[in-house]
mmCIF file of C-alpha atoms in Angstrom:
data_model
loop_
_atom_site.group_PDB
_atom_site.id
_atom_site.type_symbol
_atom_site.label_atom_id
_atom_site.label_comp_id
_atom_site.label_asym_id
_atom_site.label_seq_id
_atom_site.Cartn_x
_atom_site.Cartn_y
_atom_site.Cartn_z
ATOM 1 C CA MET A 1 7.797 30.796 -4.711
ATOM 2 C CA THR A 2 7.090 34.498 -4.201
ATOM 3 C CA ASP A 3 7.286 36.877 -1.246
ATOM 4 C CA ARG A 4 3.565 37.587 -1.379
ATOM 5 C CA PRO A 5 1.792 35.868 1.511
ATOM 6 C CA ALA A 6 -1.210 33.701 0.624
ATOM 7 C CA LEU A 7 -1.908 32.754 4.206
ATOM 8 C CA ARG A 8 -1.211 34.771 7.344
ATOM 9 C CA PHE A 9 -1.658 34.206 11.041
ATOM 10 C CA GLU A 10 -1.346 37.472 12.981
ATOM 11 C CA GLN A 11 -0.813 37.082 16.719
ATOM 12 C CA VAL A 12 -3.302 34.269 16.808
ATOM 13 C CA SER A 13 -4.399 32.667 20.059
ATOM 14 C CA LYS A 14 -6.971 29.953 20.506
ATOM 15 C CA VAL A 15 -8.348 28.989 23.881
ATOM 16 C CA TYR A 16 -10.799 26.134 24.397
ATOM 17 C CA GLY A 17 -12.840 26.226 27.593
ATOM 18 C CA GLN A 18 -12.574 28.794 30.401
ATOM 19 C CA GLY A 19 -11.031 29.352 33.816
ATOM 20 C CA HIS A 20 -8.948 26.551 35.280
ATOM 21 C CA VAL A 21 -10.033 24.096 32.565
ATOM 22 C CA ALA A 22 -8.977 26.457 29.744
ATOM 23 C CA VAL A 23 -6.734 24.842 27.139
ATOM 24 C CA HIS A 24 -4.430 27.207 25.256
ATOM 25 C CA ALA A 25 -4.169 25.494 21.884
ATOM 26 C CA LEU A 26 -2.310 28.401 20.229
ATOM 27 C CA ARG A 27 -0.520 31.291 21.902
ATOM 28 C CA ASP A 28 0.232 34.527 20.077
ATOM 29 C CA LEU A 29 1.308 32.784 16.894
ATOM 30 C CA THR A 30 2.455 34.773 13.864
ATOM 31 C CA LEU A 31 3.236 33.036 10.579
ATOM 32 C CA ALA A 32 3.070 33.964 6.898
ATOM 33 C CA VAL A 33 3.076 31.405 4.087
ATOM 34 C CA ALA A 34 4.052 32.785 0.675
ATOM 35 C CA VAL A 35 2.344 32.046 -2.636
ATOM 36 C CA GLY A 36 3.959 28.888 -4.007
ATOM 37 C CA GLU A 37 5.387 27.848 -0.666
ATOM 38 C CA LEU A 38 5.021 24.414 0.934
ATOM 39 C CA VAL A 39 5.323 24.660 4.701
ATOM 40 C CA ALA A 40 5.377 21.629 6.984
ATOM 41 C CA VAL A 41 4.239 21.871 10.594
ATOM 42 C CA MET A 42 5.804 19.535 13.137
ATOM 43 C CA GLY A 43 5.408 19.183 16.868
ATOM 44 C CA PRO A 44 4.267 16.772 19.558
ATOM 45 C CA SER A 45 0.592 15.918 19.871
ATOM 46 C CA GLY A 46 -1.332 18.670 21.602
ATOM 47 C CA SER A 47 1.077 21.331 20.332
ATOM 48 C CA GLY A 48 -1.622 23.077 18.257
ATOM 49 C CA LYS A 49 -0.923 21.734 14.757
ATOM 50 C CA SER A 50 -4.476 20.735 13.863
ATOM 51 C CA THR A 51 -5.905 23.907 15.419
ATOM 52 C CA LEU A 52 -3.661 25.881 13.076
ATOM 53 C CA LEU A 53 -5.181 24.150 10.037
ATOM 54 C CA ALA A 54 -8.734 24.462 11.365
ATOM 55 C CA LEU A 55 -8.298 28.229 11.749
ATOM 56 C CA ALA A 56 -6.755 28.563 8.292
ATOM 57 C CA GLY A 57 -9.716 26.761 6.745
ATOM 58 C CA GLY A 58 -12.294 28.732 8.698
ATOM 59 C CA LEU A 59 -13.509 25.607 10.514
ATOM 60 C CA ASP A 60 -12.887 27.419 13.774
ATOM 61 C CA ARG A 61 -12.290 31.024 14.879
ATOM 62 C CA PRO A 62 -9.311 32.386 16.818
ATOM 63 C CA THR A 63 -9.882 33.711 20.341
ATOM 64 C CA HIS A 64 -7.500 36.582 19.556
ATOM 65 C CA GLY A 65 -5.704 37.746 16.422
ATOM 66 C CA ARG A 66 -6.492 37.366 12.736
ATOM 67 C CA VAL A 67 -6.170 34.692 10.070
ATOM 68 C CA LEU A 68 -6.007 35.951 6.472
ATOM 69 C CA VAL A 69 -6.324 33.995 3.250
ATOM 70 C CA ASP A 70 -5.318 36.094 0.223
ATOM 71 C CA ASP A 71 -5.720 39.235 2.363
ATOM 72 C CA VAL A 72 -9.261 38.293 3.413
ATOM 73 C CA ALA A 73 -9.718 37.948 7.169
ATOM 74 C CA VAL A 74 -11.229 34.487 7.564
ATOM 75 C CA SER A 75 -12.104 35.226 11.172
ATOM 76 C CA ALA A 76 -14.344 38.153 10.121
ATOM 77 C CA LEU A 77 -16.284 36.331 7.376
ATOM 78 C CA ARG A 78 -20.000 35.694 7.700
ATOM 79 C CA PRO A 79 -21.222 32.102 7.248
ATOM 80 C CA ASP A 80 -21.925 32.479 3.509
ATOM 81 C CA GLY A 81 -18.499 34.027 2.940
ATOM 82 C CA LEU A 82 -16.869 31.223 4.900
ATOM 83 C CA ALA A 83 -18.733 28.599 2.903
ATOM 84 C CA GLU A 84 -17.556 30.170 -0.304
ATOM 85 C CA LEU A 85 -13.970 30.286 0.941
ATOM 86 C CA ARG A 86 -14.103 26.604 1.793
ATOM 87 C CA ARG A 87 -15.674 25.688 -1.539
ATOM 88 C CA ARG A 88 -13.540 27.799 -3.812
ATOM 89 C CA ARG A 89 -10.259 28.840 -2.316
ATOM 90 C CA VAL A 90 -9.217 26.344 0.308
ATOM 91 C CA GLY A 91 -8.572 22.664 -0.345
ATOM 92 C CA TYR A 92 -8.444 20.137 2.476
ATOM 93 C CA VAL A 93 -6.676 16.824 2.572
ATOM 94 C CA PHE A 94 -7.338 14.738 5.642
ATOM 95 C CA GLN A 95 -5.743 11.618 6.991
ATOM 96 C CA ASP A 96 -8.942 9.630 6.626
ATOM 97 C CA ARG A 97 -10.014 9.516 3.032
ATOM 98 C CA ASN A 98 -13.800 9.581 3.167
ATOM 99 C CA LEU A 99 -14.371 8.742 -0.494
ATOM 100 C CA LEU A 100 -17.994 7.978 -1.289
ATOM 101 C CA PRO A 101 -18.138 4.263 -2.120
ATOM 102 C CA GLN A 102 -21.008 4.543 -4.631
ATOM 103 C CA LEU A 103 -19.089 7.051 -6.817
ATOM 104 C CA THR A 104 -16.115 6.375 -9.093
ATOM 105 C CA ALA A 105 -12.755 8.041 -8.437
ATOM 106 C CA ALA A 106 -13.470 10.732 -11.046
ATOM 107 C CA GLU A 107 -16.978 11.333 -9.652
ATOM 108 C CA ASN A 108 -15.546 11.676 -6.143
ATOM 109 C CA VAL A 109 -13.037 14.239 -7.372
ATOM 110 C CA ALA A 110 -15.749 16.092 -9.348
ATOM 111 C CA LEU A 111 -18.126 16.238 -6.388
ATOM 112 C CA PRO A 112 -16.844 19.461 -4.757
ATOM 113 C CA LEU A 113 -17.171 21.246 -8.118
ATOM 114 C CA GLU A 114 -20.712 19.967 -8.637
ATOM 115 C CA LEU A 115 -21.677 21.013 -5.116
ATOM 116 C CA ASP A 116 -20.321 24.413 -6.072
ATOM 117 C CA GLY A 117 -22.854 24.583 -8.923
ATOM 118 C CA LEU A 118 -20.707 23.504 -11.842
ATOM 119 C CA ARG A 119 -22.517 21.393 -14.451
ATOM 120 C CA SER A 120 -21.716 17.730 -14.077
ATOM 121 C CA GLY A 121 -20.075 17.360 -17.517
ATOM 122 C CA ALA A 122 -17.708 20.265 -16.910
ATOM 123 C CA ALA A 123 -16.952 19.057 -13.380
ATOM 124 C CA ARG A 124 -16.147 15.571 -14.660
ATOM 125 C CA ALA A 125 -13.879 16.998 -17.341
ATOM 126 C CA GLN A 126 -11.897 18.987 -14.760
ATOM 127 C CA ALA A 127 -11.695 15.996 -12.442
ATOM 128 C CA THR A 128 -10.454 13.710 -15.199
ATOM 129 C CA ALA A 129 -7.876 16.259 -16.330
ATOM 130 C CA LEU A 130 -6.572 16.570 -12.773
ATOM 131 C CA LEU A 131 -6.375 12.795 -12.287
ATOM 132 C CA ASP A 132 -4.489 12.646 -15.552
ATOM 133 C CA GLU A 133 -2.087 15.369 -14.436
ATOM 134 C CA LEU A 134 -1.442 13.503 -11.209
ATOM 135 C CA GLY A 135 -0.734 10.252 -13.052
ATOM 136 C CA LEU A 136 -3.987 8.680 -11.815
ATOM 137 C CA ALA A 137 -5.843 8.520 -15.140
ATOM 138 C CA ASP A 138 -6.099 4.714 -14.970
ATOM 139 C CA LEU A 139 -8.097 4.953 -11.755
ATOM 140 C CA ALA A 140 -10.720 7.434 -13.000
ATOM 141 C CA ASP A 141 -13.529 4.931 -13.581
ATOM 142 C CA ARG A 142 -12.843 2.654 -10.654
ATOM 143 C CA PHE A 143 -14.798 2.588 -7.403
ATOM 144 C CA PRO A 144 -13.033 3.190 -4.059
ATOM 145 C CA ASP A 145 -13.450 -0.463 -3.047
ATOM 146 C CA ASP A 146 -11.359 -1.457 -6.068
ATOM 147 C CA LEU A 147 -8.495 0.873 -5.098
ATOM 148 C CA SER A 148 -5.620 0.216 -2.713
ATOM 149 C CA GLY A 149 -5.246 2.424 0.374
ATOM 150 C CA GLY A 150 -2.521 4.419 -1.330
ATOM 151 C CA GLU A 151 -4.608 4.928 -4.477
ATOM 152 C CA GLN A 152 -7.611 6.018 -2.415
ATOM 153 C CA GLN A 153 -5.484 8.546 -0.579
ATOM 154 C CA ARG A 154 -4.128 9.983 -3.827
ATOM 155 C CA VAL A 155 -7.677 10.286 -5.173
ATOM 156 C CA ALA A 156 -8.625 12.038 -1.918
ATOM 157 C CA VAL A 157 -5.705 14.427 -2.437
ATOM 158 C CA ALA A 158 -6.986 15.109 -5.963
ATOM 159 C CA ARG A 159 -10.429 15.861 -4.523
ATOM 160 C CA GLY A 160 -8.806 18.306 -2.097
ATOM 161 C CA LEU A 161 -6.952 20.010 -4.953
ATOM 162 C CA VAL A 162 -9.622 20.162 -7.654
ATOM 163 C CA GLY A 163 -10.871 23.524 -8.911
ATOM 164 C CA PRO A 164 -9.321 26.945 -8.430
ATOM 165 C CA ARG A 165 -7.991 26.237 -4.945
ATOM 166 C CA SER A 166 -5.016 28.326 -4.047
ATOM 167 C CA VAL A 167 -4.525 27.333 -0.412
ATOM 168 C CA LEU A 168 -4.098 23.651 0.422
ATOM 169 C CA LEU A 169 -4.368 22.399 3.981
ATOM 170 C CA ALA A 170 -3.220 18.865 4.654
ATOM 171 C CA ASP A 171 -3.486 17.167 8.042
ATOM 172 C CA GLU A 172 -1.160 14.147 8.216
ATOM 173 C CA PRO A 173 -1.924 13.318 4.561
ATOM 174 C CA THR A 174 0.612 10.485 4.482
ATOM 175 C CA ALA A 175 0.112 8.984 7.938
ATOM 176 C CA ALA A 176 -1.872 5.961 6.787
ATOM 177 C CA LEU A 177 0.366 5.219 3.816
ATOM 178 C CA ASP A 178 3.469 3.179 3.129
ATOM 179 C CA SER A 179 6.551 5.220 2.340
ATOM 180 C CA LEU A 180 6.296 5.172 -1.466
ATOM 181 C CA ASN A 181 2.615 6.172 -1.475
ATOM 182 C CA GLY A 182 3.399 8.829 1.125
ATOM 183 C CA GLU A 183 6.071 10.174 -1.162
ATOM 184 C CA ALA A 184 3.631 10.214 -4.101
ATOM 185 C CA VAL A 185 1.180 12.294 -2.049
ATOM 186 C CA VAL A 186 3.730 14.874 -0.926
ATOM 187 C CA ASP A 187 5.039 14.998 -4.485
ATOM 188 C CA LEU A 188 1.511 15.997 -5.606
ATOM 189 C CA LEU A 189 1.423 18.814 -3.051
ATOM 190 C CA ARG A 190 4.910 19.889 -4.093
ATOM 191 C CA ARG A 191 3.909 20.089 -7.756
ATOM 192 C CA ARG A 192 0.765 22.071 -6.960
ATOM 193 C CA CYS A 193 2.913 24.564 -5.079
ATOM 194 C CA GLU A 194 5.288 24.807 -8.000
ATOM 195 C CA GLY A 195 2.177 25.555 -10.062
ATOM 196 C CA GLY A 196 1.333 28.509 -7.792
ATOM 197 C CA ALA A 197 -0.681 27.003 -4.933
ATOM 198 C CA THR A 198 0.274 27.393 -1.274
ATOM 199 C CA ALA A 199 0.294 24.502 1.158
ATOM 200 C CA LEU A 200 0.363 24.066 4.908
ATOM 201 C CA MET A 201 0.907 20.428 5.843
ATOM 202 C CA VAL A 202 0.959 18.845 9.286
ATOM 203 C CA THR A 203 3.208 15.811 9.529
ATOM 204 C CA HIS A 204 5.240 13.956 12.137
ATOM 205 C CA ASP A 205 7.397 12.338 9.505
ATOM 206 C CA SER A 206 10.781 13.949 8.789
ATOM 207 C CA SER A 207 11.122 12.266 5.393
ATOM 208 C CA ILE A 208 7.871 13.989 4.351
ATOM 209 C CA SER A 209 8.928 17.321 5.879
ATOM 210 C CA GLY A 210 12.067 17.055 3.782
ATOM 211 C CA TRP A 211 9.968 17.997 0.746
ATOM 212 C CA ALA A 212 8.874 21.307 2.292
ATOM 213 C CA ASP A 213 10.397 24.714 1.611
ATOM 214 C CA ARG A 214 10.176 25.468 5.300
ATOM 215 C CA VAL A 215 9.412 23.485 8.419
ATOM 216 C CA VAL A 216 7.961 25.155 11.506
ATOM 217 C CA PHE A 217 7.964 23.522 14.920
ATOM 218 C CA LEU A 218 5.164 24.039 17.430
ATOM 219 C CA ARG A 219 5.307 23.315 21.118
ATOM 220 C CA ASP A 220 2.577 24.136 23.647
ATOM 221 C CA GLY A 221 0.805 26.318 21.083
ATOM 222 C CA ARG A 222 3.880 28.393 20.291
ATOM 223 C CA LEU A 223 6.063 28.530 17.213
ATOM 224 C CA VAL A 224 9.430 27.561 18.684
ATOM 225 C CA ASP A 225 11.676 27.013 15.676
ATOM 226 C CA THR A 226 11.946 27.122 11.884
ATOM 227 C CA ALA A 227 14.046 25.026 9.500
ATOM 228 C CA GLY A 228 14.959 25.726 5.880
ATOM 229 C CA PRO A 229 17.128 23.643 3.540
ATOM 230 C CA LEU A 230 20.880 24.085 3.816
ATOM 231 C CA PRO A 231 22.420 25.570 0.688
ATOM 232 C CA GLY A 232 23.783 23.628 -2.235
ATOM 233 C CA PRO A 233 22.995 20.023 -3.097
ATOM 234 C CA GLU A 234 26.457 19.776 -4.660
ATOM 235 C CA VAL A 235 27.952 19.514 -1.167
ATOM 236 C CA LEU A 236 26.615 15.978 -1.123
ATOM 237 C CA LEU A 237 29.104 15.054 -3.815
ATOM 238 C CA ALA A 238 32.187 16.271 -1.970
ATOM 239 C CA PRO A 239 34.600 13.393 -1.420
ATOM 240 C CA GLU A 240 34.394 11.966 2.071
ATOM 241 C CA VAL A 241 37.343 12.671 4.298
ATOM 242 C CA GLY A 242 39.054 9.728 6.011
ATOM 243 C CA MET B 1 33.678 0.911 1.582
ATOM 244 C CA THR B 2 35.282 -2.238 0.315
ATOM 245 C CA VAL B 3 36.875 -1.753 -3.080
ATOM 246 C CA LYS B 4 37.751 -5.438 -3.255
ATOM 247 C CA HIS B 5 34.169 -6.702 -3.149
ATOM 248 C CA SER B 6 32.847 -3.891 -5.309
ATOM 249 C CA LEU B 7 35.267 -4.957 -8.045
ATOM 250 C CA LEU B 8 34.120 -8.572 -7.700
ATOM 251 C CA ALA B 9 30.502 -7.422 -8.075
ATOM 252 C CA LEU B 10 31.301 -5.418 -11.201
ATOM 253 C CA LEU B 11 33.208 -8.345 -12.726
ATOM 254 C CA ALA B 12 30.232 -10.607 -12.028
ATOM 255 C CA GLU B 13 28.283 -8.413 -14.489
ATOM 256 C CA SER B 14 30.933 -8.423 -17.217
ATOM 257 C CA PRO B 15 34.718 -8.556 -17.642
ATOM 258 C CA GLY B 16 36.635 -5.288 -17.509
ATOM 259 C CA THR B 17 40.004 -3.556 -17.459
ATOM 260 C CA GLY B 18 41.158 -1.575 -14.439
ATOM 261 C CA TYR B 19 40.209 1.756 -15.999
ATOM 262 C CA ALA B 20 36.755 0.600 -17.155
ATOM 263 C CA LEU B 21 36.091 -0.903 -13.709
ATOM 264 C CA LYS B 22 36.943 2.395 -11.987
ATOM 265 C CA GLN B 23 34.406 4.196 -14.168
ATOM 266 C CA ARG B 24 31.674 1.593 -13.648
ATOM 267 C CA TYR B 25 32.327 1.617 -9.902
ATOM 268 C CA GLU B 26 31.757 5.356 -9.635
ATOM 269 C CA GLN B 27 28.644 5.121 -11.791
ATOM 270 C CA ARG B 28 27.134 2.384 -9.640
ATOM 271 C CA THR B 29 27.766 4.113 -6.308
ATOM 272 C CA GLY B 30 26.445 7.484 -7.493
ATOM 273 C CA ALA B 31 29.991 8.941 -7.395
ATOM 274 C CA LEU B 32 29.718 8.982 -3.601
ATOM 275 C CA TRP B 33 32.900 7.008 -3.053
ATOM 276 C CA PRO B 34 35.531 8.154 -5.535
ATOM 277 C CA VAL B 35 38.355 5.659 -5.903
ATOM 278 C CA ASN B 36 41.760 6.341 -7.439
ATOM 279 C CA ILE B 37 43.032 4.277 -10.326
ATOM 280 C CA GLY B 38 46.147 3.140 -8.422
ATOM 281 C CA GLN B 39 43.934 1.625 -5.740
ATOM 282 C CA VAL B 40 41.955 -0.259 -8.400
ATOM 283 C CA TYR B 41 45.101 -1.731 -10.038
ATOM 284 C CA LYS B 42 46.610 -2.688 -6.684
ATOM 285 C CA THR B 43 43.386 -4.384 -5.573
ATOM 286 C CA LEU B 44 43.051 -6.261 -8.895
ATOM 287 C CA ALA B 45 46.637 -7.536 -8.534
ATOM 288 C CA ARG B 46 45.847 -8.882 -5.071
ATOM 289 C CA LEU B 47 42.584 -10.458 -6.258
ATOM 290 C CA GLU B 48 44.476 -12.162 -9.096
ATOM 291 C CA GLN B 49 47.085 -13.454 -6.650
ATOM 292 C CA ASP B 50 44.285 -14.909 -4.483
ATOM 293 C CA GLY B 51 42.703 -16.575 -7.522
ATOM 294 C CA LEU B 52 39.476 -14.545 -7.302
ATOM 295 C CA VAL B 53 39.931 -12.879 -10.715
ATOM 296 C CA ALA B 54 41.951 -13.927 -13.766
ATOM 297 C CA HIS B 55 42.832 -12.956 -17.323
ATOM 298 C CA PRO B 56 41.161 -15.408 -19.748
ATOM 299 C CA ARG B 57 43.650 -17.945 -21.219
ATOM 300 C CA GLY B 58 46.435 -16.244 -19.237
ATOM 301 C CA ASP B 59 46.383 -13.375 -21.753
ATOM 302 C CA ASP B 60 47.548 -10.336 -19.714
ATOM 303 C CA SER B 61 46.131 -7.855 -22.227
ATOM 304 C CA ALA B 62 42.563 -9.233 -21.991
ATOM 305 C CA PRO B 63 40.050 -7.729 -19.504
ATOM 306 C CA PHE B 64 39.804 -9.393 -16.073
ATOM 307 C CA GLU B 65 37.145 -12.045 -15.432
ATOM 308 C CA LEU B 66 35.640 -13.370 -12.221
ATOM 309 C CA THR B 67 36.756 -16.916 -11.277
ATOM 310 C CA GLU B 68 34.545 -19.520 -9.578
ATOM 311 C CA SER B 69 36.137 -18.806 -6.179
ATOM 312 C CA GLY B 70 35.677 -15.087 -6.867
ATOM 313 C CA ARG B 71 31.957 -15.683 -7.400
ATOM 314 C CA ALA B 72 31.726 -17.681 -4.167
ATOM 315 C CA GLU B 73 33.551 -14.932 -2.243
ATOM 316 C CA LEU B 74 31.163 -12.298 -3.648
ATOM 317 C CA SER B 75 28.028 -14.292 -2.792
ATOM 318 C CA ALA B 76 29.227 -14.756 0.796
ATOM 319 C CA TRP B 77 30.073 -11.043 1.165
ATOM 320 C CA LEU B 78 26.716 -9.786 -0.174
ATOM 321 C CA VAL B 79 24.763 -11.496 2.621
ATOM 322 C CA GLU B 80 27.315 -11.082 5.404
ATOM 323 C CA PRO B 81 25.841 -8.966 8.235
ATOM 324 C CA VAL B 82 27.213 -5.432 8.561
ATOM 325 C CA PRO B 83 28.229 -4.038 11.967
ATOM 326 C CA THR B 84 25.763 -1.372 13.129
ATOM 327 C CA ALA B 85 26.671 1.922 14.780
ATOM 328 C CA GLY B 86 25.936 0.502 18.218
ATOM 329 C CA LEU B 87 25.641 2.704 21.274
ATOM 330 C CA ARG B 88 28.541 5.055 20.668
ATOM 331 C CA ASP B 89 26.891 7.854 18.794
ATOM 332 C CA GLU B 90 28.054 11.431 19.219
ATOM 333 C CA LEU B 91 24.547 12.874 19.069
ATOM 334 C CA VAL B 92 23.341 10.496 21.776
ATOM 335 C CA VAL B 93 26.270 11.456 23.998
ATOM 336 C CA LYS B 94 25.576 15.163 23.484
ATOM 337 C CA VAL B 95 21.934 14.842 24.450
ATOM 338 C CA LEU B 96 22.692 12.665 27.472
ATOM 339 C CA LEU B 97 25.292 15.158 28.708
ATOM 340 C CA ALA B 98 23.001 18.135 28.010
ATOM 341 C CA LEU B 99 20.347 16.680 30.306
ATOM 342 C CA GLY B 100 22.665 16.650 33.297
ATOM 343 C CA THR B 101 24.419 19.960 32.679
ATOM 344 C CA PRO B 102 23.293 22.831 34.941
ATOM 345 C CA GLY B 103 22.074 25.901 33.091
ATOM 346 C CA VAL B 104 21.387 23.952 29.878
ATOM 347 C CA ASP B 105 17.803 23.470 28.661
ATOM 348 C CA GLY B 106 17.729 19.847 27.508
ATOM 349 C CA ARG B 107 14.601 20.356 25.404
ATOM 350 C CA GLN B 108 16.252 23.253 23.642
ATOM 351 C CA VAL B 109 19.300 21.132 22.826
ATOM 352 C CA VAL B 110 16.985 18.432 21.462
ATOM 353 C CA GLN B 111 15.190 21.050 19.344
ATOM 354 C CA HIS B 112 18.483 22.346 17.883
ATOM 355 C CA HIS B 113 19.362 18.853 16.722
ATOM 356 C CA ARG B 114 15.871 18.285 15.421
ATOM 357 C CA ARG B 115 16.166 21.392 13.263
ATOM 358 C CA ALA B 116 19.565 20.264 11.998
ATOM 359 C CA VAL B 117 18.154 16.850 11.035
ATOM 360 C CA ILE B 118 15.272 18.431 9.131
ATOM 361 C CA GLU B 119 17.538 20.852 7.289
ATOM 362 C CA GLU B 120 19.794 18.003 6.233
ATOM 363 C CA THR B 121 16.737 15.998 5.139
ATOM 364 C CA GLN B 122 15.458 18.952 3.090
ATOM 365 C CA ARG B 123 18.840 19.414 1.440
ATOM 366 C CA ILE B 124 19.145 15.774 0.460
ATOM 367 C CA THR B 125 15.510 15.501 -0.663
ATOM 368 C CA ARG B 126 16.203 18.340 -3.107
ATOM 369 C CA THR B 127 18.881 16.310 -4.835
ATOM 370 C CA ARG B 128 16.333 13.709 -5.986
ATOM 371 C CA ARG B 129 16.828 13.085 -9.682
ATOM 372 C CA GLY B 130 13.609 11.735 -11.151
ATOM 373 C CA GLU B 131 13.961 8.152 -12.262
ATOM 374 C CA ASP B 132 17.640 7.580 -11.445
ATOM 375 C CA LEU B 133 17.336 4.369 -9.377
ATOM 376 C CA THR B 134 20.875 4.341 -7.966
ATOM 377 C CA TRP B 135 20.573 7.903 -6.755
ATOM 378 C CA THR B 136 17.053 7.434 -5.405
ATOM 379 C CA LEU B 137 18.168 4.457 -3.328
ATOM 380 C CA LEU B 138 21.127 6.421 -1.976
ATOM 381 C CA VAL B 139 18.890 9.365 -1.066
ATOM 382 C CA ASP B 140 16.407 6.954 0.569
ATOM 383 C CA SER B 141 19.157 5.440 2.702
ATOM 384 C CA VAL B 142 20.242 8.849 4.014
ATOM 385 C CA VAL B 143 16.692 10.182 4.506
ATOM 386 C CA LEU B 144 15.554 7.077 6.384
ATOM 387 C CA ARG B 145 18.581 7.126 8.669
ATOM 388 C CA LEU B 146 17.850 10.761 9.425
ATOM 389 C CA GLU B 147 14.240 9.774 10.088
ATOM 390 C CA ALA B 148 15.433 7.294 12.712
ATOM 391 C CA VAL B 149 17.473 10.042 14.383
ATOM 392 C CA MET B 150 14.449 12.345 14.248
ATOM 393 C CA ARG B 151 12.227 9.731 15.827
ATOM 394 C CA TRP B 152 14.729 9.279 18.613
ATOM 395 C CA LEU B 153 14.805 13.056 19.213
ATOM 396 C CA ASP B 154 10.974 13.117 19.260
ATOM 397 C CA ARG B 155 11.084 10.295 21.769
ATOM 398 C CA CYS B 156 13.594 12.238 23.913
ATOM 399 C CA GLU B 157 11.261 15.223 24.008
ATOM 400 C CA ALA B 158 8.244 13.087 24.883
ATOM 401 C CA ARG B 159 10.119 11.289 27.663
ATOM 402 C CA LEU B 160 11.475 14.564 29.028
ATOM 403 C CA ALA B 161 7.960 16.011 29.139
ATOM 404 C CA GLN B 162 6.724 12.846 30.859
ATOM 405 C CA HIS B 163 9.599 12.985 33.338
ATOM 406 C CA GLU B 164 9.015 16.672 34.145
ATOM 407 C CA GLY B 165 5.306 15.970 34.577
ATOM 408 C CA ALA B 166 5.998 13.132 37.015
ATOM 409 C CA GLY B 167 8.417 15.301 39.028
ATOM 410 C CA ARG B 168 5.886 18.090 39.506
#
């Protein structure tokens, strides 16, 4: 992990609607996520978690403030710039997997690269290498219908990670999974961050947040608290008193 | 932690001397519950007296073995229900008292504890040691208990919000 921010929210507000029906999804939120950092976002529903991810990925624009990915203001990009950002720099992992049933796992993972203009052979090679790296090599030639829910989700994570993506956005990526598959998914994100990516992950699950370098808490669109790991795992081994 | 039944479990695997049993015990429990050698010898003496362990052929220099009644005692203990924490939990008491104390923001108190739970979860998650099954299971047990506490705190916040909304 470095001190250099890969993702920044500067005094960001997002308001949906106007007047007395206006909903303040985010209020004056400032947050920087460093290169190599895995940050978990927690908070009750309606606290602004998903809005935060949507703004980071350029799926929506802030009402006030700026969102920067690698020093580029996402909020100021024109449509073609935004499209390129989404294709090349930002990877998304969603709760619902949306794999295409007529394509194999490897073809699903290769798809974003092919859509980005990469030749199919090269795209497939990258996809297969990634599946291999993630311990999913055995699944490469299987179709989604032949995969378990957990396997599908891990393939979907691979699809979100494939290519030169430096910023990973994950919205409840483990919500539909049993605990061991959930752990496998967060372990993938963790390893990508150790390899230099940056991840912002929404979760309501404390055992998943436990894998993060930092956990931020949202409430009513505001960042209300931050948690980081307590020092020294060796404390765990101290003899119990009494 | 019951040293008596842990020794029976270890002897069910293979015979052992007091010293060897102490080492195996600490290995199996991830060194979480250190036990002193005097305690092991004293417990073995009592188990022998009760006929739950014995030296083979009455040879005092041979490693201890589990007897038939020792095996029966162990089997019964392994499935015996364990008392749960029940209602007397310090965190629960703190939150309940915070809600009725003038000048204290109950939601803020809940948030402080939520942060503490997450930080403890992060710390323990970092001690994961790859494929070490004993350690992984120990970490799981702590992380999942913390998750239950976290879910209760989340529930507190949701109910508080609901309550405040209804009182408006």
